Amino acid sequence: MTSDIEWGHSPDGLAEAPLYRAWAKMLVRESKLPWRIVAALAGISPTSMHRLLFGRNGRPVAWIGSDDARALGATSPEDLTAAATDRIPARESRELLVALHTLGWTDDHLSRWLTHADLALATTPKSLYLTRLSAARIQATYDLLVSQPVRQHGHPRTPP
């Protein structure tokens, strides 16, 4: 396991955060995508990505999980660019949209974060595929909204 240590991974499953923080910032900057979508495309939880980019209580984190580090390190700007054209099965994304509707989020609410084509996925069962970027947008929106209550009047609460 010395190779893991040489690449900034400790034996207890953690990786040094500064290198991965710089990489994550570069991915966001180069792709011009919101950090939540970059996290979804990389396969990292929004909580982990937020801690990496913005720290905890205003202080940068020193370590991140090695699984997150590997996923982030395996993501390149080219991967993020290709996400707009790479197609994947639509089933999981459709299920997330249906779950959001079941929780009370309307298309009007969701249109703030999702495109018309993203929203149409929930009502067109014949759509078998969608782009990885659309799937990431839906995943990021689901992660953002799943714990927020829907207001009876006005707009949904915006993220902090």
PDB file of C-alpha atoms in Angstrom:
ATOM      1  CA  MET A   1       0.000   0.000   0.000  1.00  0.00           C
ATOM      2  CA  THR A   2       2.965   2.354  -0.199  1.00  0.00           C
ATOM      3  CA  SER A   3       1.730   3.555  -3.597  1.00  0.00           C
ATOM      4  CA  ASP A   4      -1.419   4.905  -1.924  1.00  0.00           C
ATOM      5  CA  ILE A   5       0.686   6.821   0.584  1.00  0.00           C
ATOM      6  CA  GLU A   6       2.868   8.229  -2.193  1.00  0.00           C
ATOM      7  CA  TRP A   7      -0.221   9.671  -3.910  1.00  0.00           C
ATOM      8  CA  GLY A   8      -1.446  11.431  -0.781  1.00  0.00           C
ATOM      9  CA  HIS A   9      -3.615   8.647   0.595  1.00  0.00           C
ATOM     10  CA  SER A  10      -3.273   7.647   4.200  1.00  0.00           C
ATOM     11  CA  PRO A  11      -3.701   4.021   5.268  1.00  0.00           C
ATOM     12  CA  ASP A  12      -6.916   4.839   7.140  1.00  0.00           C
ATOM     13  CA  GLY A  13      -8.932   5.623   3.986  1.00  0.00           C
ATOM     14  CA  LEU A  14      -8.371   9.362   3.765  1.00  0.00           C
ATOM     15  CA  ALA A  15      -6.678  11.536   1.174  1.00  0.00           C
ATOM     16  CA  GLU A  16      -5.075  14.942   1.535  1.00  0.00           C
ATOM     17  CA  ALA A  17      -7.638  17.528   0.454  1.00  0.00           C
ATOM     18  CA  PRO A  18      -5.565  20.428  -1.012  1.00  0.00           C
ATOM     19  CA  LEU A  19      -4.663  18.617  -4.245  1.00  0.00           C
ATOM     20  CA  TYR A  20      -8.249  17.443  -4.789  1.00  0.00           C
ATOM     21  CA  ARG A  21      -9.650  20.861  -3.834  1.00  0.00           C
ATOM     22  CA  ALA A  22      -7.535  22.459  -6.565  1.00  0.00           C
ATOM     23  CA  TRP A  23      -8.650  19.778  -9.037  1.00  0.00           C
ATOM     24  CA  ALA A  24     -12.326  20.249  -8.144  1.00  0.00           C
ATOM     25  CA  LYS A  25     -12.060  24.030  -8.531  1.00  0.00           C
ATOM     26  CA  MET A  26     -10.383  23.591 -11.903  1.00  0.00           C
ATOM     27  CA  LEU A  27     -13.157  21.219 -13.046  1.00  0.00           C
ATOM     28  CA  VAL A  28     -15.838  23.728 -12.063  1.00  0.00           C
ATOM     29  CA  ARG A  29     -13.987  26.602 -13.696  1.00  0.00           C
ATOM     30  CA  GLU A  30     -13.145  24.792 -16.936  1.00  0.00           C
ATOM     31  CA  SER A  31     -16.560  23.161 -17.389  1.00  0.00           C
ATOM     32  CA  LYS A  32     -18.527  26.294 -16.413  1.00  0.00           C
ATOM     33  CA  LEU A  33     -20.970  23.968 -14.651  1.00  0.00           C
ATOM     34  CA  PRO A  34     -22.286  24.493 -11.111  1.00  0.00           C
ATOM     35  CA  TRP A  35     -20.343  22.585  -8.490  1.00  0.00           C
ATOM     36  CA  ARG A  36     -23.372  20.412  -7.659  1.00  0.00           C
ATOM     37  CA  ILE A  37     -23.527  19.131 -11.241  1.00  0.00           C
ATOM     38  CA  VAL A  38     -19.770  18.505 -11.309  1.00  0.00           C
ATOM     39  CA  ALA A  39     -20.193  16.510  -8.088  1.00  0.00           C
ATOM     40  CA  ALA A  40     -23.029  14.465  -9.617  1.00  0.00           C
ATOM     41  CA  LEU A  41     -21.014  13.775 -12.766  1.00  0.00           C
ATOM     42  CA  ALA A  42     -18.003  12.743 -10.695  1.00  0.00           C
ATOM     43  CA  GLY A  43     -20.112  10.503  -8.456  1.00  0.00           C
ATOM     44  CA  ILE A  44     -19.404  12.436  -5.268  1.00  0.00           C
ATOM     45  CA  SER A  45     -22.029  13.394  -2.718  1.00  0.00           C
ATOM     46  CA  PRO A  46     -22.926  17.091  -2.624  1.00  0.00           C
ATOM     47  CA  THR A  47     -21.968  17.173   1.064  1.00  0.00           C
ATOM     48  CA  SER A  48     -18.451  15.902   0.356  1.00  0.00           C
ATOM     49  CA  MET A  49     -17.977  18.296  -2.563  1.00  0.00           C
ATOM     50  CA  HIS A  50     -19.264  21.255  -0.544  1.00  0.00           C
ATOM     51  CA  ARG A  51     -16.904  20.484   2.338  1.00  0.00           C
ATOM     52  CA  LEU A  52     -14.012  20.111  -0.077  1.00  0.00           C
ATOM     53  CA  LEU A  53     -14.677  23.395  -1.891  1.00  0.00           C
ATOM     54  CA  PHE A  54     -15.932  25.575   0.953  1.00  0.00           C
ATOM     55  CA  GLY A  55     -14.594  23.938   4.087  1.00  0.00           C
ATOM     56  CA  ARG A  56     -16.310  23.348   7.376  1.00  0.00           C
ATOM     57  CA  ASN A  57     -17.244  26.359   9.521  1.00  0.00           C
ATOM     58  CA  GLY A  58     -15.136  28.578   7.280  1.00  0.00           C
ATOM     59  CA  ARG A  59     -12.018  26.434   7.624  1.00  0.00           C
ATOM     60  CA  PRO A  60     -10.717  24.241   4.780  1.00  0.00           C
ATOM     61  CA  VAL A  61     -10.814  20.507   5.397  1.00  0.00           C
ATOM     62  CA  ALA A  62      -7.458  18.739   5.443  1.00  0.00           C
ATOM     63  CA  TRP A  63      -8.676  15.268   4.452  1.00  0.00           C
ATOM     64  CA  ILE A  64     -11.357  13.743   2.251  1.00  0.00           C
ATOM     65  CA  GLY A  65     -12.465  10.148   1.829  1.00  0.00           C
ATOM     66  CA  SER A  66     -10.267   8.138  -0.494  1.00  0.00           C
ATOM     67  CA  ASP A  67     -13.309   6.966  -2.516  1.00  0.00           C
ATOM     68  CA  ASP A  68     -14.245  10.599  -3.174  1.00  0.00           C
ATOM     69  CA  ALA A  69     -10.626  11.382  -4.032  1.00  0.00           C
ATOM     70  CA  ARG A  70     -10.457   8.514  -6.533  1.00  0.00           C
ATOM     71  CA  ALA A  71     -13.777   9.498  -8.150  1.00  0.00           C
ATOM     72  CA  LEU A  72     -12.728  13.122  -8.401  1.00  0.00           C
ATOM     73  CA  GLY A  73      -9.274  12.242  -9.701  1.00  0.00           C
ATOM     74  CA  ALA A  74     -10.814  10.036 -12.387  1.00  0.00           C
ATOM     75  CA  THR A  75     -12.924  12.939 -13.673  1.00  0.00           C
ATOM     76  CA  SER A  76     -11.409  15.147 -16.338  1.00  0.00           C
ATOM     77  CA  PRO A  77     -12.624  18.308 -18.088  1.00  0.00           C
ATOM     78  CA  GLU A  78     -13.092  16.192 -21.215  1.00  0.00           C
ATOM     79  CA  ASP A  79     -15.400  13.847 -19.273  1.00  0.00           C
ATOM     80  CA  LEU A  80     -17.527  16.807 -18.228  1.00  0.00           C
ATOM     81  CA  THR A  81     -17.679  18.120 -21.796  1.00  0.00           C
ATOM     82  CA  ALA A  82     -18.637  14.689 -23.138  1.00  0.00           C
ATOM     83  CA  ALA A  83     -21.482  14.467 -20.610  1.00  0.00           C
ATOM     84  CA  ALA A  84     -23.575  16.744 -22.831  1.00  0.00           C
ATOM     85  CA  THR A  85     -23.637  14.104 -25.584  1.00  0.00           C
ATOM     86  CA  ASP A  86     -23.075  10.751 -23.828  1.00  0.00           C
ATOM     87  CA  ARG A  87     -26.380   8.928 -23.473  1.00  0.00           C
ATOM     88  CA  ILE A  88     -27.384   6.680 -20.589  1.00  0.00           C
ATOM     89  CA  PRO A  89     -30.602   4.833 -19.628  1.00  0.00           C
ATOM     90  CA  ALA A  90     -33.315   7.169 -18.347  1.00  0.00           C
ATOM     91  CA  ARG A  91     -34.938   4.909 -15.738  1.00  0.00           C
ATOM     92  CA  GLU A  92     -33.145   6.215 -12.616  1.00  0.00           C
ATOM     93  CA  SER A  93     -33.547   9.868 -13.597  1.00  0.00           C
ATOM     94  CA  ARG A  94     -37.243   9.322 -14.344  1.00  0.00           C
ATOM     95  CA  GLU A  95     -37.669   7.751 -10.899  1.00  0.00           C
ATOM     96  CA  LEU A  96     -36.021  10.781  -9.260  1.00  0.00           C
ATOM     97  CA  LEU A  97     -38.354  13.160 -11.108  1.00  0.00           C
ATOM     98  CA  VAL A  98     -41.399  11.118 -10.135  1.00  0.00           C
ATOM     99  CA  ALA A  99     -40.181  11.109  -6.523  1.00  0.00           C
ATOM    100  CA  LEU A 100     -39.835  14.906  -6.568  1.00  0.00           C
ATOM    101  CA  HIS A 101     -43.363  15.246  -7.942  1.00  0.00           C
ATOM    102  CA  THR A 102     -44.622  12.841  -5.286  1.00  0.00           C
ATOM    103  CA  LEU A 103     -42.992  15.008  -2.611  1.00  0.00           C
ATOM    104  CA  GLY A 104     -44.952  17.996  -3.925  1.00  0.00           C
ATOM    105  CA  TRP A 105     -42.459  19.742  -6.163  1.00  0.00           C
ATOM    106  CA  THR A 106     -44.229  21.056  -9.260  1.00  0.00           C
ATOM    107  CA  ASP A 107     -42.792  21.621 -12.725  1.00  0.00           C
ATOM    108  CA  ASP A 108     -42.928  25.361 -11.998  1.00  0.00           C
ATOM    109  CA  HIS A 109     -40.674  24.863  -8.984  1.00  0.00           C
ATOM    110  CA  LEU A 110     -38.368  22.454 -10.778  1.00  0.00           C
ATOM    111  CA  SER A 111     -38.013  24.624 -13.881  1.00  0.00           C
ATOM    112  CA  ARG A 112     -35.739  26.833 -11.823  1.00  0.00           C
ATOM    113  CA  TRP A 113     -33.076  24.110 -11.959  1.00  0.00           C
ATOM    114  CA  LEU A 114     -34.123  21.811 -14.806  1.00  0.00           C
ATOM    115  CA  THR A 115     -34.682  22.342 -18.515  1.00  0.00           C
ATOM    116  CA  HIS A 116     -37.957  21.662 -20.290  1.00  0.00           C
ATOM    117  CA  ALA A 117     -36.451  18.489 -21.800  1.00  0.00           C
ATOM    118  CA  ASP A 118     -35.415  17.299 -18.328  1.00  0.00           C
ATOM    119  CA  LEU A 119     -38.936  17.818 -17.000  1.00  0.00           C
ATOM    120  CA  ALA A 120     -40.539  16.105 -19.996  1.00  0.00           C
ATOM    121  CA  LEU A 121     -38.748  12.893 -19.046  1.00  0.00           C
ATOM    122  CA  ALA A 122     -41.259  12.276 -16.237  1.00  0.00           C
ATOM    123  CA  THR A 123     -44.237  12.335 -18.615  1.00  0.00           C
ATOM    124  CA  THR A 124     -42.740  10.602 -21.664  1.00  0.00           C
ATOM    125  CA  PRO A 125     -42.175   6.950 -20.787  1.00  0.00           C
ATOM    126  CA  LYS A 126     -40.992   6.243 -24.334  1.00  0.00           C
ATOM    127  CA  SER A 127     -37.778   8.170 -23.653  1.00  0.00           C
ATOM    128  CA  LEU A 128     -35.338   5.395 -22.947  1.00  0.00           C
ATOM    129  CA  TYR A 129     -32.135   7.462 -22.874  1.00  0.00           C
ATOM    130  CA  LEU A 130     -30.941  10.889 -21.809  1.00  0.00           C
ATOM    131  CA  THR A 131     -27.578  12.626 -21.651  1.00  0.00           C
ATOM    132  CA  ARG A 132     -25.303  12.223 -18.648  1.00  0.00           C
ATOM    133  CA  LEU A 133     -25.545  15.996 -18.178  1.00  0.00           C
ATOM    134  CA  SER A 134     -29.346  15.846 -17.926  1.00  0.00           C
ATOM    135  CA  ALA A 135     -29.082  12.944 -15.496  1.00  0.00           C
ATOM    136  CA  ALA A 136     -26.578  14.910 -13.401  1.00  0.00           C
ATOM    137  CA  ARG A 137     -28.866  17.966 -13.402  1.00  0.00           C
ATOM    138  CA  ILE A 138     -31.763  15.824 -12.208  1.00  0.00           C
ATOM    139  CA  GLN A 139     -29.612  14.119  -9.559  1.00  0.00           C
ATOM    140  CA  ALA A 140     -28.236  17.450  -8.306  1.00  0.00           C
ATOM    141  CA  THR A 141     -31.734  18.947  -8.164  1.00  0.00           C
ATOM    142  CA  TYR A 142     -33.045  15.919  -6.287  1.00  0.00           C
ATOM    143  CA  ASP A 143     -30.170  16.094  -3.795  1.00  0.00           C
ATOM    144  CA  LEU A 144     -30.771  19.807  -3.298  1.00  0.00           C
ATOM    145  CA  LEU A 145     -34.531  19.638  -2.851  1.00  0.00           C
ATOM    146  CA  VAL A 146     -35.221  16.310  -1.221  1.00  0.00           C
ATOM    147  CA  SER A 147     -35.098  17.713   2.300  1.00  0.00           C
ATOM    148  CA  GLN A 148     -36.696  21.106   1.625  1.00  0.00           C
ATOM    149  CA  PRO A 149     -40.386  21.690   2.256  1.00  0.00           C
ATOM    150  CA  VAL A 150     -42.530  23.063  -0.549  1.00  0.00           C
ATOM    151  CA  ARG A 151     -44.121  26.388   0.287  1.00  0.00           C
ATOM    152  CA  GLN A 152     -47.819  26.762  -0.370  1.00  0.00           C
ATOM    153  CA  HIS A 153     -47.276  30.209  -1.891  1.00  0.00           C
ATOM    154  CA  GLY A 154     -44.230  31.713  -3.522  1.00  0.00           C
ATOM    155  CA  HIS A 155     -40.972  30.079  -4.460  1.00  0.00           C
ATOM    156  CA  PRO A 156     -39.224  27.150  -2.861  1.00  0.00           C
ATOM    157  CA  ARG A 157     -36.603  28.038  -0.345  1.00  0.00           C
ATOM    158  CA  THR A 158     -33.315  28.774  -2.019  1.00  0.00           C
ATOM    159  CA  PRO A 159     -30.215  26.910  -0.931  1.00  0.00           C
ATOM    160  CA  PRO A 160     -27.963  28.555   1.648  1.00  0.00           C
TER     161      PRO A 160
END
